[in-house]
Backbone as a ProteinNet text record, in pm:
[ID]
protein_1_A
[PRIMARY]
MARKRTILVTGGVVALALPVCLALSWGAWGRRSIDGFDDRVEPANTQVAHLLQGEHLVPPPPLPPGAFQSAEVETSRPLLASADRRWDQMDPEFVQMLLLAFKIMKDEHGYDMALLEGWRSPERQAMLAQKGTHVTMAGAWQSYHQYGVAADCAFFKEGKLVISERDPWAMRGYALYGQVAERLGLTWGGRWQLQDFGHVEWRKPGIKAAMHAARNP
[TERTIARY]
-1588.7	-1713	-1580.7	-1465.1	-1423.8	-1394.9	-1378.4	-1365.6	-1543.4	-1608	-1766	-1842.4	-1711.8	-1716.9	-1653	-1564.4	-1465.3	-1462.4	-1574	-1635.9	-1759.3	-1836.3	-1933.2	-1936.3	-1768.6	-1756.8	-1725.9	-1627.9	-1596.6	-1707.6	-1830.5	-1943.6	-1991.4	-1986.6	-2078	-2022.9	-1800.1	-1781	-1800.1	-1796	-1840.7	-1934.1	-2057.9	-2177.8	-2245.4	-2145.9	-2143.1	-2053.3	-1966.3	-1850.4	-1958.3	-1964.2	-1985.6	-2131.7	-2190.3	-2290.7	-2199.3	-2104.7	-2021.6	-1900.2	-1915.7	-1809.9	-1937	-2014.8	-2083.8	-2168.3	-2128.8	-2209.5	-2102.9	-1968.4	-1848.2	-1838.4	-1809.2	-1810.8	-1943.7	-2049.6	-2182.6	-2134.2	-2065.4	-2047.3	-1980.5	-1863.5	-1695.5	-1801.9	-1846	-1931.4	-2009.4	-2107.1	-2207.2	-2179.7	-2017.2	-1958.9	-1892.1	-1832.9	-1816.9	-1833.2	-1999.7	-2069.8	-2211.1	-2229.1	-2266.6	-2253.4	-2409.1	-2315	-2259.7	-2197.6	-2042.4	-1921.2	-1945.6	-1833	-1751.3	-1617.4	-1519.4	-1426.2	-1401.2	-1329.5	-1195.7	-1252.9	-1050.5	-957.3	-832.6	-716.5	-631.6	-527.9	-502.4	-358	-324.4	-165.4	-77.2	-89.6	-20.9	59.7	-18.5	-8.9	-14.6	139.3	127.1	86.5	131.1	97.6	-32	-90.3	-204.4	-337.1	-232.6	-320	-281.4	-162.3	-152.5	-213.2	-230.9	-328	-462.5	-571.1	-667.4	-654.7	-565.1	-590.7	-534.8	-473.7	-536.3	-393.4	-293.6	-194.4	-196	-172.6	-222.6	-92.1	-67	25.1	-58.2	17.2	-2	32.3	-7.1	11.3	133.5	187.9	322.5	334.2	412	390.4	348.4	337.5	214.3	372.8	362	435.1	420.3	530.4	493.4	427	303.6	248.2	269.2	420.8	496.1	536.6	566.4	595.2	482.2	363.6	232.7	202.2	315.2	270.4	361	495.6	591.6	531.6	722.8	534.2	608.1	680.1	694.3	532.1	473.6	380.5	253.3	238.6	135.6	109.2	176	217.8	141	211.8	113.8	20.5	-24.8	-133.8	-185.8	-209.1	-362.1	-436.7	-463.4	-496.5	-534.2	-378.1	-323.4	-318.6	-291.9	-259.6	-423.5	-518.5	-613.3	-676.1	-552.1	-706.4	-668.1	-749	-809.8	-706.1	-573.7	-520.4	-529.9	-622	-613.9	-684.4	-633.1	-618.2	-716.5	-759.3	-878.7	-979.1	-990.5	-1131	-1164.2	-1092.8	-1125.9	-1151.8	-1196.3	-1202	-1073.9	-1140.8	-1018.4	-940	-1017.9	-966	-865	-947.2	-886.9	-726.8	-738.2	-645.4	-515.1	-521.7	-470.9	-392	-485	-437.6	-320.6	-354.5	-308	-161.7	-76.4	-39.6	-10.4	-23.9	91.8	122	48.6	84.3	251.6	201.2	360.4	458.4	430.9	563.6	593.4	516.5	620.4	679.9	606.6	692.2	813.5	834.1	937.8	995.7	1026.7	1083.7	1110.1	1045.8	1111	1104	1126.7	1116	1208.5	1235.9	1295	1222.2	1103.9	1066.5	950.4	976.9	904.4	724.6	631.9	538.9	472.3	381.2	311.2	216	67.1	-75.6	-67.4	-123.1	-141.8	-333.4	-400.2	-509.5	-635.1	-708.5	-754.6	-940.2	-974.1	-1133.2	-1124.9	-1258.9	-1295.8	-1482.8	-1500.1	-1592	-1700.3	-1791.1	-1901.1	-1878.8	-1874.6	-1857.6	-1641.5	-1608.2	-1522.4	-1423.1	-1512.5	-1551.3	-1581.4	-1732.8	-1773.7	-1746	-1620.6	-1520.1	-1439.6	-1383.7	-1288.6	-1309	-1455.1	-1565.2	-1537.3	-1611.3	-1612	-1490	-1385.9	-1300.7	-1176.6	-1274.7	-1254.6	-1228.7	-1221.9	-1260.4	-1086.2	-993.4	-882	-864.4	-861.8	-860.8	-961	-1046	-1187.8	-1305.9	-1348.2	-1444.2	-1581	-1557.8	-1641.4	-1716.2	-1855.5	-1884	-1954.3	-2020.6	-1994.4	-2044.8	-2051.3	-2095.3	-2051.8	-1962.2	-1974.1	-1791.3	-1757.4	-1592.7	-1572.7	-1466.5	-1464.8	-1397.8	-1358.6	-1271.6	-1387	-1540.2	-1632.1	-1690.3	-1667.3	-1675	-1567.3	-1428.8	-1290.5	-1211.1	-1256.8	-1222.3	-1132.3	-1049.9	-962.1	-919.1	-705.1	-682.5	-521.4	-465.4	-401.2	-265	-155.7	-57.1	76	220.7	285.9	463.3	546.9	704.7	768	868.4	918	1045.6	1127.9	1291.3	1320.2	1364.8	1543.7	1464.5	1330.4	1204	1192.7	1165.1	1045.3	944.8	883.8	715.1	815.9	791.8	765.4	650.6	585.7	464.7	481	520.4	536.4	582.8	527.9	467.2	574.6	686.2	784.6	923.6	942.2	1038.4	1003.6	1097.8	1115	1146	1239.4	1260.9	1089.7	1046.2	898.5	828.2	807.8	753.9	767.4	929.6	896.8	840.1	815.9	778.2	619.6	529.5	423.5	423.6	465.5	419.4	492.8	505	568	438.9	381.8	269	194.2	188.7	-35.3	-18.4	121.2	177.1	100.5	194.4	210.8	47.2	-16.1	-160.3	-228	-271.8	-365.7	-346.9	-216.8	-152.3	-265.1	-229.4	-317.2	-420.9	-556.3	-716.8	-822.7	-642.3	-677.3	-694.4	-822.1	-788.7	-650.2	-584.2	-515.5	-580.6	-489.8	-562.7	-488	-339.8	-318.1	-350	-432	-491.6	-601.9	-668	-803	-767.4	-863.9	-839.6	-744	-854.4	-754	-628.7	-515.5	-457	-375.6	-417.5	-404.3	-333.1	-218.6	-79.8	-55.2	-118.1	-132.9	-271.6	-328.5	-488.7	-463.3	-544.7	-597.5	-706.3	-824.8	-950.3	-965.8	-1095.2	-1089.3	-1236.9	-1278.8	-1468.4	-1500.6	-1512.9	-1584.7	-1734	-1766.8	-1892.3	-2008.9	-2063.4	-2181.4	-2119.2	-2028.5	-1948.5	-2019.2	-2118.4	-2118.3	-2262	-2323.4	-2488.4	-2450.5	-2352.7	-2308.9	-2293.2	-2174.9	-2068.4	-2149.2	-2279.8	-2336.4	-2429.1	-2484.3	-2554	-2508.4	-2382.8	-2346.9	-2299.2	-2325.5	-2199.1	-2343.4	-2511.1	-2559.3	-2669.1	-2732	-2783.4	-2923.2
-6620.7	-6564.8	-6434.6	-6487.4	-6360.9	-6236.3	-6279	-6166.2	-6138.2	-6206.1	-6190.6	-6042.6	-6093	-5992.8	-5785.8	-5892.5	-5752.5	-5648.1	-5735.9	-5626.6	-5589.9	-5634.3	-5521.7	-5440.7	-5479.1	-5415.1	-5313.5	-5269.1	-5137.6	-5084.2	-5170.2	-5135.8	-5054.7	-5100	-5011.4	-4823.2	-4832.9	-4770.2	-4640.4	-4659.6	-4648.6	-4541.8	-4625.4	-4612.7	-4494.4	-4411	-4330.8	-4303.6	-4254.7	-4170.3	-4112.7	-4132.8	-4065.2	-3959	-3973.7	-3827.3	-3734.1	-3728.5	-3586.8	-3596.8	-3671.8	-3617.7	-3579.8	-3563.1	-3472.2	-3362.3	-3327.7	-3220.7	-3151.4	-3179.9	-3080.9	-3038.6	-3130.9	-3063.6	-3013.1	-2992.2	-2865.9	-2825.8	-2788.5	-2672.3	-2574.4	-2688	-2524.1	-2570.7	-2617.3	-2568	-2458.5	-2451.3	-2436.9	-2238.1	-2227.4	-2062.4	-2041.3	-2094.9	-2038.3	-2093.8	-2051.8	-2004.9	-1887.3	-1845.9	-1730.6	-1640	-1585.8	-1455.2	-1485.4	-1558.1	-1587.4	-1544.2	-1534.3	-1472.1	-1592.6	-1659.8	-1650.8	-1614.6	-1671.7	-1581.5	-1608.6	-1743.3	-1794.4	-1770.2	-1792.8	-1629	-1743	-1747.7	-1844	-1854.7	-1921.8	-1901.7	-1863	-1908.9	-1811	-1791.3	-1686.9	-1552.4	-1484.1	-1473.9	-1427.1	-1226.9	-1164.8	-1127.9	-1023.4	-1120	-1035.4	-1094.6	-1186.1	-1215.1	-1152.5	-1093.5	-1022.5	-868.1	-824.5	-723	-763	-867.3	-909.6	-940	-947.1	-967.3	-838.4	-692	-551.1	-550.3	-568	-432.7	-319.8	-201	-76.5	13.7	4.4	83.3	261.8	370.4	470	543.2	615.2	635.5	795.2	745.4	848.9	1011.4	1084.8	1238.5	1249.5	1351.2	1377.2	1420.4	1458.6	1516.6	1696.9	1752.8	1887.6	1885.6	2047.6	2064.7	2040.4	2089.6	2079.8	1999	1852.6	1761.1	1707.8	1778.3	1709.6	1810.1	1961.9	2050	2070	1942.8	1946.8	1928.1	1981.7	1955.2	1828.7	1762.1	1609.5	1540.7	1532.4	1496	1606.8	1682.5	1766.4	1705.9	1662.8	1604.4	1393.5	1363.1	1211.4	1212.3	1342.8	1360.9	1437.4	1452.4	1639.4	1624.5	1735.7	1783.7	1736.5	1631.3	1586.5	1658.6	1756.7	1911.9	1936.4	1934.9	1912.6	1741.8	1687.4	1534.6	1563.4	1472	1471.5	1346.9	1388.8	1235.6	1246.3	1251.3	1304.7	1120.3	1071.4	901.8	865.7	1001.7	966.1	957	994.3	1009.5	878.1	833.2	595.6	530.8	447.7	291	276.4	323.9	245.8	81.7	58.3	-143.8	-124.5	-62.3	-47.8	71.8	167.9	178.9	161.3	62.3	-80.4	-183.2	-177.6	-276.8	-162.7	-91.4	1.6	6.6	39.7	107.1	-43	-167.2	-293.2	-308.8	-294.5	-267.4	-211.1	-93	15.7	-32.3	-152.8	-144.3	-287.7	-349.2	-438.8	-357.2	-319.8	-252.5	-200.4	-128.8	-93.6	-214.9	-299.7	-319.3	-532	-565.6	-594.9	-596.7	-491.1	-473.9	-375.2	-252.2	-121.9	43.6	21.3	90.4	189.9	300.4	416.1	457.5	414.5	488.5	591.7	625.9	778.5	743	841.7	841	947.1	918.4	1056.9	1037.2	1003	1032.4	887.1	938.3	829.2	816.7	900.9	967.4	1041.7	966.3	1129.3	1116	1293.8	1354.4	1285.5	1277.2	1220	1360.9	1533	1578.6	1587.4	1550.2	1534.4	1417.7	1339.7	1192	1244.6	1315.4	1375.3	1425.5	1509.9	1599.2	1502.2	1443.3	1338.6	1287.9	1235.1	1167.3	1186.8	1372.8	1379.9	1467.1	1382.2	1473.5	1317.9	1213.2	1126.8	962.9	837	792.6	726.1	808	792.9	785.9	902	934.1	860.3	818.1	690.2	636.3	587.9	498.1	552.8	561.9	532.7	708.5	707.2	818.2	875.2	917.4	993.3	872.8	814	719	561.2	564.9	448.7	364.3	442.6	464.8	429.4	367.8	280	426.5	477.8	596.2	678.8	683.2	786.9	715.3	553.9	514.8	462.7	536.5	544.5	415.9	365.5	198	178.3	286.6	282	346.7	403.9	460.5	477.7	538.2	563.8	655.7	540.3	520.2	546	609.2	601.4	584.8	623.2	593.1	722.8	751.5	918.4	828.6	920.1	847.4	1004.1	999.6	1174.5	1259.2	1270.9	1379.7	1426.9	1287.6	1327.3	1177.4	1248.8	1179.1	1097.8	967	898	851.8	858.4	841.1	797.2	828	784.3	659	617.1	464.9	464.4	506.3	502.1	522.6	517.8	471.1	293.1	215.9	72.5	56.2	140.2	115.1	143.8	252.5	281.1	134.1	51.4	-11.4	-163.8	-167.4	-302.2	-262.5	-142.1	-132.2	-144.1	-96.3	-72.2	-309.9	-336	-476.6	-579.7	-495.9	-574.6	-526	-394	-310.2	-417.6	-421.8	-545	-697.8	-707.1	-861.7	-827.6	-796.8	-739.3	-689.8	-616.2	-587.5	-734.5	-780.3	-888	-1040.6	-1018.8	-1126.1	-1065.2	-902.7	-874.3	-896.6	-857.6	-941.1	-830.7	-684.6	-578.6	-600.4	-534.5	-509	-438.6	-468.4	-412.5	-344.9	-185.7	-164.6	-199.1	-282.8	-272.6	-418.7	-510	-604.6	-557.5	-417.6	-350.1	-354.9	-378.9	-342.1	-162.3	-95	45.9	9.2	-47.6	-5.2	145.3	45.9	171	168.6	150.5	19.8	70.8	221	298.7	303.3	187.5	252.3	104.7	54.9	-49.5	-16.6	-143.6	-70.9	-228.6	-192.7	-341.2	-326.9	-405.7	-519.9	-552.5	-461.9	-483.5	-492.6	-614.7	-649.8	-521.6	-504.4	-422.6	-253.2	-224	-135.8	-35	-44.3	96.3	159.4	75	125.4	207.1	89	122	301.9	331	448.8	546.7	560	647	682	641.4	645.3	716	700.9	747.9	873.4	902.2	1040.5	1070	1044.6	1062.4	1099	1111.7	1133.2	1142.3
1676.9	1806.4	1871.2	1900.6	1915.9	1829.2	1745.9	1560.5	1593.9	1613.9	1557	1655.5	1814.8	1900.1	1887.9	1842.9	1748.4	1710.7	1590.4	1508.1	1533.1	1647.3	1655.9	1703.1	1852.4	1896.5	1863.6	1771.5	1638	1590.5	1500.1	1512.6	1598.7	1710.7	1811.4	1804.9	1818.7	1926.7	1766.7	1596	1474.8	1528.9	1548.5	1560.4	1730.1	1748.9	1844.1	1825.3	1770.4	1714.3	1565.9	1494.9	1433.9	1458.5	1520	1528.9	1603.3	1683	1691.1	1634.1	1524.8	1430.1	1321.5	1243.8	1228	1251.9	1415	1469	1422.2	1470.5	1504.2	1297.5	1255.2	1063.3	1034.9	1045.2	1080.8	1104.3	1262.2	1338.3	1240.4	1236.9	1105	1019.6	964	824.2	847.9	877.1	964.6	996.6	1092	1093.4	978.1	854.7	824.6	673.4	676.5	533.1	572.6	664.4	767.7	727.1	599.9	523.4	469.5	396.6	305.3	391.5	526.5	548.4	630	610.9	687.7	738.1	896.5	959.2	1007.5	981.2	1011.4	946.9	1021.9	953.4	880.4	795.9	678.8	787.7	869.2	957.9	845.9	730.2	644.4	575.5	643.8	641.7	728.8	828.9	979.9	1014.3	899.8	868.6	873.8	826.3	770.3	967.7	976.7	1186.4	1221.6	1203.9	1340.9	1340.4	1192.9	1184.3	1227.6	1190.7	1306.8	1417.3	1457.7	1593.9	1707.1	1663.1	1692	1629.4	1610.9	1597	1518.3	1554.8	1521.1	1446.1	1287.1	1174.3	1205.9	1214.3	1209	1063.2	1060.4	902.9	866.9	809.4	770.2	805.5	819.1	812.8	644.9	666.9	527.7	446.7	293	231.1	244.6	166.7	175.9	41.9	84.5	-116.5	-212.6	-149.6	-339.8	-384	-343	-418.1	-435.3	-434.8	-520.9	-624.5	-664.8	-767.3	-892.6	-882.3	-953.2	-1149.6	-1198.7	-1377.9	-1327.3	-1355.9	-1352.3	-1290.2	-1162.9	-1104.3	-1180.3	-1250.6	-1290.4	-1424.4	-1460.3	-1611.6	-1588.8	-1519.4	-1477.5	-1389.3	-1316.2	-1244.4	-1312.5	-1424.9	-1320.3	-1198.9	-1166.9	-1026.9	-887.5	-910.1	-853.4	-648.7	-664.4	-601.9	-504.8	-543.7	-474.1	-422.8	-496.9	-412	-287.1	-241.5	-74.1	-14.4	92.7	144	275.6	295.4	475.8	573.1	574.2	578.4	730.2	799.6	891.5	795.1	674.7	624	520	544	454.1	587.1	565.9	637.9	642.2	827.5	923.1	899.6	827.6	832.7	692.2	630	484.3	498.2	606.3	594.9	724.4	779.5	818.9	676.6	568.3	602.3	403.4	441.1	269.3	447.8	526	636.8	567.1	572.9	626.7	505.3	383.4	213.5	200.7	244	238.5	274	457.8	520.9	487.9	427.6	371.4	183.6	107.1	61.1	122.5	202.5	244.9	360.5	411.7	450.6	405.2	274.6	192.6	52.2	-0.8	-100.9	-127.5	-37.4	-35.6	-107.4	-129.6	-179	-65.5	-65	21.8	-78.8	-3.9	-65.6	32.7	-67.8	-91.9	-62.7	-29.2	-90.7	-160	-221.7	-358.7	-334.6	-335.8	-330.9	-301	-173	-90.3	-124.4	-25	-5.6	-127.3	-235.4	-324.4	-294.5	-322.1	-342.4	-424.6	-450.4	-537.5	-684.9	-625.6	-759.1	-818.6	-721.2	-758.3	-890.1	-796.5	-853.5	-1053.3	-1083.1	-1144.8	-1269.7	-1158.3	-1276.4	-1321.2	-1301.7	-1305.4	-1428.2	-1413.4	-1513.1	-1683.7	-1644.1	-1785.5	-1828.2	-1806.8	-1865.6	-1938.2	-1940	-2009.4	-1993.5	-2035.1	-2046.4	-1943.4	-2044.8	-1992.6	-1818.7	-1737.9	-1608.7	-1573.5	-1557.3	-1483.2	-1577.6	-1576	-1604.1	-1551.3	-1419.3	-1307.2	-1322.5	-1292.5	-1237.6	-1124.8	-1049.2	-890.4	-860.2	-717.5	-564	-672.9	-795.6	-812.8	-875.2	-792.8	-769.5	-664.1	-554.5	-436.1	-382.2	-394.3	-332.6	-238.4	-319.8	-264	-108.1	-102.3	27.4	107.3	70.4	119.9	138.6	31	63.6	-29.5	-127.3	-227	-202.1	-224	-328.1	-380.7	-385.9	-535.7	-419.6	-511	-476.1	-535.4	-473.7	-619	-502.7	-586	-496.5	-451.2	-326.1	-288.1	-281.5	-349.9	-384.8	-413	-327.1	-266.6	-246.9	-195.8	-183.5	-336.2	-342.9	-500.8	-539.2	-581	-619.6	-697.4	-778.5	-879.6	-903.2	-1042.2	-1064.4	-1184.3	-1301.2	-1373	-1418.6	-1566.4	-1588.6	-1696.2	-1719	-1764.7	-1687.9	-1558.1	-1545.5	-1454.9	-1496.9	-1519.2	-1347.6	-1250.4	-1117.3	-1039.8	-1095.8	-1076.5	-1144	-1263.5	-1278.6	-1197	-1170.9	-1088.5	-1004.1	-919.9	-783.6	-721.7	-873.6	-892.6	-970.6	-1025.4	-1020.5	-866.6	-795.9	-624.7	-486.5	-581	-514.1	-493.4	-656.2	-715.2	-633.3	-636.5	-578.5	-402.8	-349.7	-209.1	-182	-208.4	-208.1	-259.9	-334	-346.9	-246.7	-201.7	-110.8	48.3	46.7	179.8	201.7	52.6	-15	-38.4	-98.7	-189.2	-332.3	-412.5	-537	-630.5	-713.5	-778	-916.6	-961	-1003	-1149.3	-1149.9	-1221.7	-1327.2	-1311.5	-1363.8	-1475.7	-1503.2	-1545.1	-1682.1	-1733.1	-1857.3	-1924.5	-1839.9	-1808.2	-1710.7	-1726.4	-1628.8	-1501.5	-1381.4	-1326.1	-1151	-1205.8	-1118	-978	-936.6	-820.2	-811.3	-804.5	-708	-664.7	-524.8	-476	-428.8	-391.4	-355.2	-247.4	-125.4	-73.1	-101.6	-181.6	-217	-96.6	38.3	139.4	110	144.6	127.8	204.1	149.7	179	228.4	182.1	161.1	165.5	41.6	-111.2	12.4	37.7	144.2	221.8	323.9	413.5	444.8	362.4	372.7	293.2	181	161.9	232.1	342.1	401.5	475	528.8	670.9	606.2	478	437.6	378	380.2	374.4	397	543.8	642.2	612.6
[MASK]
+++++++++++++++++++++++++++++++++++++++++++++++++++++++++++++++++++++++++++++++++++++++++++++++++++++++++++++++++++++++++++++++++++++++++++++++++++++++++++++++++++++++++++++++++++++++++++++++++++++++++++++++++++++++++

């Protein structure tokens, strides 16, 4: 008889608790699935957590124009001297992610990073596309550069830009940079068929439409 009462009591507790558990589970599932957006911060990635909680990183001082005009740079990246390197032309959230990548590259791997090109006008994108697919496969408004969420970067060592992929030190840096970028949720161009080792972009949902409207009122 006592055993029967125990079973009945246990069953009653489970029955009462089940709706609460279901409600909590539904609430958590619902919060994660709205518009496909997951607002949870993974505790393992403390750097991203700090970024999302309001840490504000400041862009490094701009390099002198001559750094982008050497024969070595011109060979590796033609027309780089006329590229836009203004940090304030890019998406502020993307800027913080990129600066965090720069900080990790310096603190963890000893590489100083430099921005080669950030925002890119549709006219410049079309001009680069005319140079051929070895330069870019994207036409005007087809690159994330036009929406301020892409950047081409390289390394700065002993007062000079190091871009060449023939440099073993630079290639090691690009591989590390790709790992860091992907760790922060960015897409790295080193995995593409037309490899672009210094390129990263943030595929922010809806950014194309939003940035297109902002730049073309």
